[in-house]
Structures are given as C-alpha cells and as structure tokens.
PDB file of C-alpha atoms and ligand atoms in Angstrom:
ATOM      1  CA  MET A  94       0.420   0.073   0.185  1.00 93.00           C
ATOM      2  CA  ARG A  95       1.015   3.522  -0.872  1.00 96.00           C
ATOM      3  CA  CYS A  96       0.893   6.591   1.563  1.00 97.00           C
ATOM      4  CA  TYR A  97      -2.268   8.378   0.505  1.00 97.00           C
ATOM      5  CA  LEU A  98      -1.393  11.585   1.403  1.00 97.00           C
ATOM      6  CA  CYS A  99       1.695  11.035  -0.474  1.00 98.00           C
ATOM      7  CA  ALA A 100      -0.324  10.019  -3.768  1.00 97.00           C
ATOM      8  CA  ILE A 101      -2.123  13.434  -3.293  1.00 96.00           C
ATOM      9  CA  GLU A 102       1.020  15.175  -3.909  1.00 96.00           C
ATOM     10  CA  GLY A 103       2.193  13.068  -6.598  1.00 97.00           C
ATOM     11  CA  LYS A 104       4.652  11.199  -4.621  1.00 97.00           C
ATOM     12  CA  THR A 105       4.739   7.315  -4.252  1.00 97.00           C
ATOM     13  CA  THR A 106       5.956   6.602  -0.958  1.00 97.00           C
ATOM     14  CA  GLU A 107       5.222   3.152   0.671  1.00 97.00           C
ATOM     15  CA  ALA A 108       2.856   3.159   3.617  1.00 97.00           C
ATOM     16  CA  VAL A 109       4.230   1.864   7.042  1.00 96.00           C
ATOM     17  CA  ALA A 110       1.039   2.259   9.027  1.00 95.00           C
ATOM     18  CA  ILE A 111      -2.843   2.483   8.616  1.00 95.00           C
ATOM     19  CA  CYS A 112      -4.833   4.977  10.246  1.00 94.00           C
ATOM     20  CA  ILE A 113      -6.985   3.523  12.635  1.00 89.00           C
ATOM     21  CA  VAL A 114      -9.363   6.269  11.742  1.00 90.00           C
ATOM     22  CA  CYS A 115      -9.737   6.743   8.159  1.00 94.00           C
ATOM     23  CA  GLY A 116      -8.189   3.620   7.144  1.00 95.00           C
ATOM     24  CA  MET A 117      -5.785   5.040   4.719  1.00 96.00           C
ATOM     25  CA  GLY A 118      -2.017   3.801   4.216  1.00 96.00           C
ATOM     26  CA  VAL A 119       0.327   6.638   5.904  1.00 96.00           C
ATOM     27  CA  CYS A 120       4.088   6.670   5.485  1.00 97.00           C
ATOM     28  CA  MET A 121       6.285   7.840   8.691  1.00 95.00           C
ATOM     29  CA  ASP A 122       5.905  11.423   7.396  1.00 95.00           C
ATOM     30  CA  HIS A 123       2.444  11.444   7.464  1.00 96.00           C
ATOM     31  CA  LEU A 124       1.490   9.470  10.639  1.00 95.00           C
ATOM     32  CA  VAL A 125       1.159  10.446  14.163  1.00 93.00           C
ATOM     33  CA  ARG A 126       1.334   8.132  16.913  1.00 90.00           C
ATOM     34  CA  ASP A 127      -0.336   9.382  19.766  1.00 83.00           C
ATOM     35  CA  GLU A 128      -1.667   8.228  23.230  1.00 77.00           C
ATOM     36  CA  ILE A 129      -5.471   8.906  22.613  1.00 65.00           C
ATOM     37  CA  GLU A 130      -8.565   7.941  24.851  1.00 63.00           C
ATOM     38  CA  VAL A 131     -10.380   4.877  23.919  1.00 56.00           C
ATOM     39  CA  TRP A 132     -13.167   6.033  21.407  1.00 52.00           C
ATOM     40  CA  GLU A 133     -16.910   5.423  22.621  1.00 54.00           C
ATOM     41  CA  GLY A 134     -18.103   2.300  20.977  1.00 54.00           C
ATOM     42  CA  GLY A 135     -14.991   1.601  19.428  1.00 53.00           C
ATOM     43  CA  TYR A 136     -13.243  -1.064  20.957  1.00 56.00           C
ATOM     44  CA  PRO A 137     -14.636  -4.397  22.559  1.00 60.00           C
ATOM     45  CA  PHE A 138     -13.867  -3.643  26.136  1.00 57.00           C
ATOM     46  CA  PRO A 139     -15.092  -1.204  28.397  1.00 56.00           C
ATOM     47  CA  SER A 140     -12.974   1.926  28.426  1.00 54.00           C
ATOM     48  CA  LYS A 141     -13.758   2.349  32.024  1.00 58.00           C
ATOM     49  CA  LYS A 142     -11.522  -0.636  32.865  1.00 57.00           C
ATOM     50  CA  LEU A 143      -8.705   0.865  31.095  1.00 57.00           C
ATOM     51  CA  LYS A 144      -6.360   2.684  33.679  1.00 65.00           C
ATOM     52  CA  ARG A 145      -3.943   3.764  30.815  1.00 67.00           C
ATOM     53  CA  LYS A 146      -4.334   5.294  27.321  1.00 70.00           C
ATOM     54  CA  LEU A 147      -3.279   2.984  24.444  1.00 71.00           C
ATOM     55  CA  PRO A 148      -1.065   4.460  21.765  1.00 79.00           C
ATOM     56  CA  ARG A 149      -2.416   4.363  18.255  1.00 85.00           C
ATOM     57  CA  ILE A 150      -1.524   5.436  14.681  1.00 91.00           C
ATOM     58  CA  LEU A 151      -3.543   8.205  12.983  1.00 92.00           C
ATOM     59  CA  CYS A 152      -2.954  10.147   9.937  1.00 95.00           C
ATOM     60  CA  LYS A 153      -2.263  13.887  10.490  1.00 95.00           C
ATOM     61  CA  PRO A 154      -5.305  15.105   8.988  1.00 94.00           C
ATOM     62  CA  CYS A 155      -7.357  12.844  11.483  1.00 92.00           C
ATOM     63  CA  TYR A 156      -5.024  13.787  14.199  1.00 91.00           C
ATOM     64  CA  ALA A 157      -5.806  17.337  13.630  1.00 92.00           C
ATOM     65  CA  VAL A 158      -9.645  16.729  14.020  1.00 90.00           C
ATOM     66  CA  TYR A 159      -9.311  14.841  16.740  1.00 83.00           C
ATOM     67  CA  HIS A 160      -7.151  17.404  18.881  1.00 80.00           C
ATOM     68  CA  GLU A 161      -9.493  20.514  17.609  1.00 83.00           C
ATOM     69  CA  GLY A 162     -11.322  22.153  20.514  1.00 62.00           C
TER      70      GLY A 162
HETATM   71 ZN1   ZN B 417       3.031  10.270   3.069  1.00 78.29          ZN
HETATM   72 ZN1   ZN B 418      -6.877   9.051   9.050  1.00 78.29          ZN
END
C-alpha cells in the first residue's frame, strides 16, 4: 500500500501504517503516533476498565480533527 497523502502530492511512498480512523495508508512523515482515549463504541472492552491510554496511529488530518477544541 502507498501513502495516500503522498499520492495526493504526486509522490509514491510506501505506507508503514494504517490510520485507525479513516483506514488510509500513511508513511512515517504522515502518521502521528499518539496516546489517545479509547473511542466510544470503538473497542471491544469497556473503557472504564482501562487505566492507561492506548498508543494508536492516526494520519495527520485525523489527528488534527481529534485534537480540535
Ligand atoms: Zn506520506
Ligand atoms: Zn486518518
């Protein structure tokens, strides 16, 4: 899979990860690995039992949306 964001810019960079939100492939330059809260309804175990946040990989556009407000 190629990085979607690079493809838009006309580059062909191999993707190293997949955004958990939108599912597109992203290269090292376009991913954000962040410790985010477990999303409501998005995981098979109850979030209240989690003591720590889980590291997840998002693409930069999704990361920006998540951290808005
Ligand atoms: Zn890229
Ligand atoms: Zn995304």
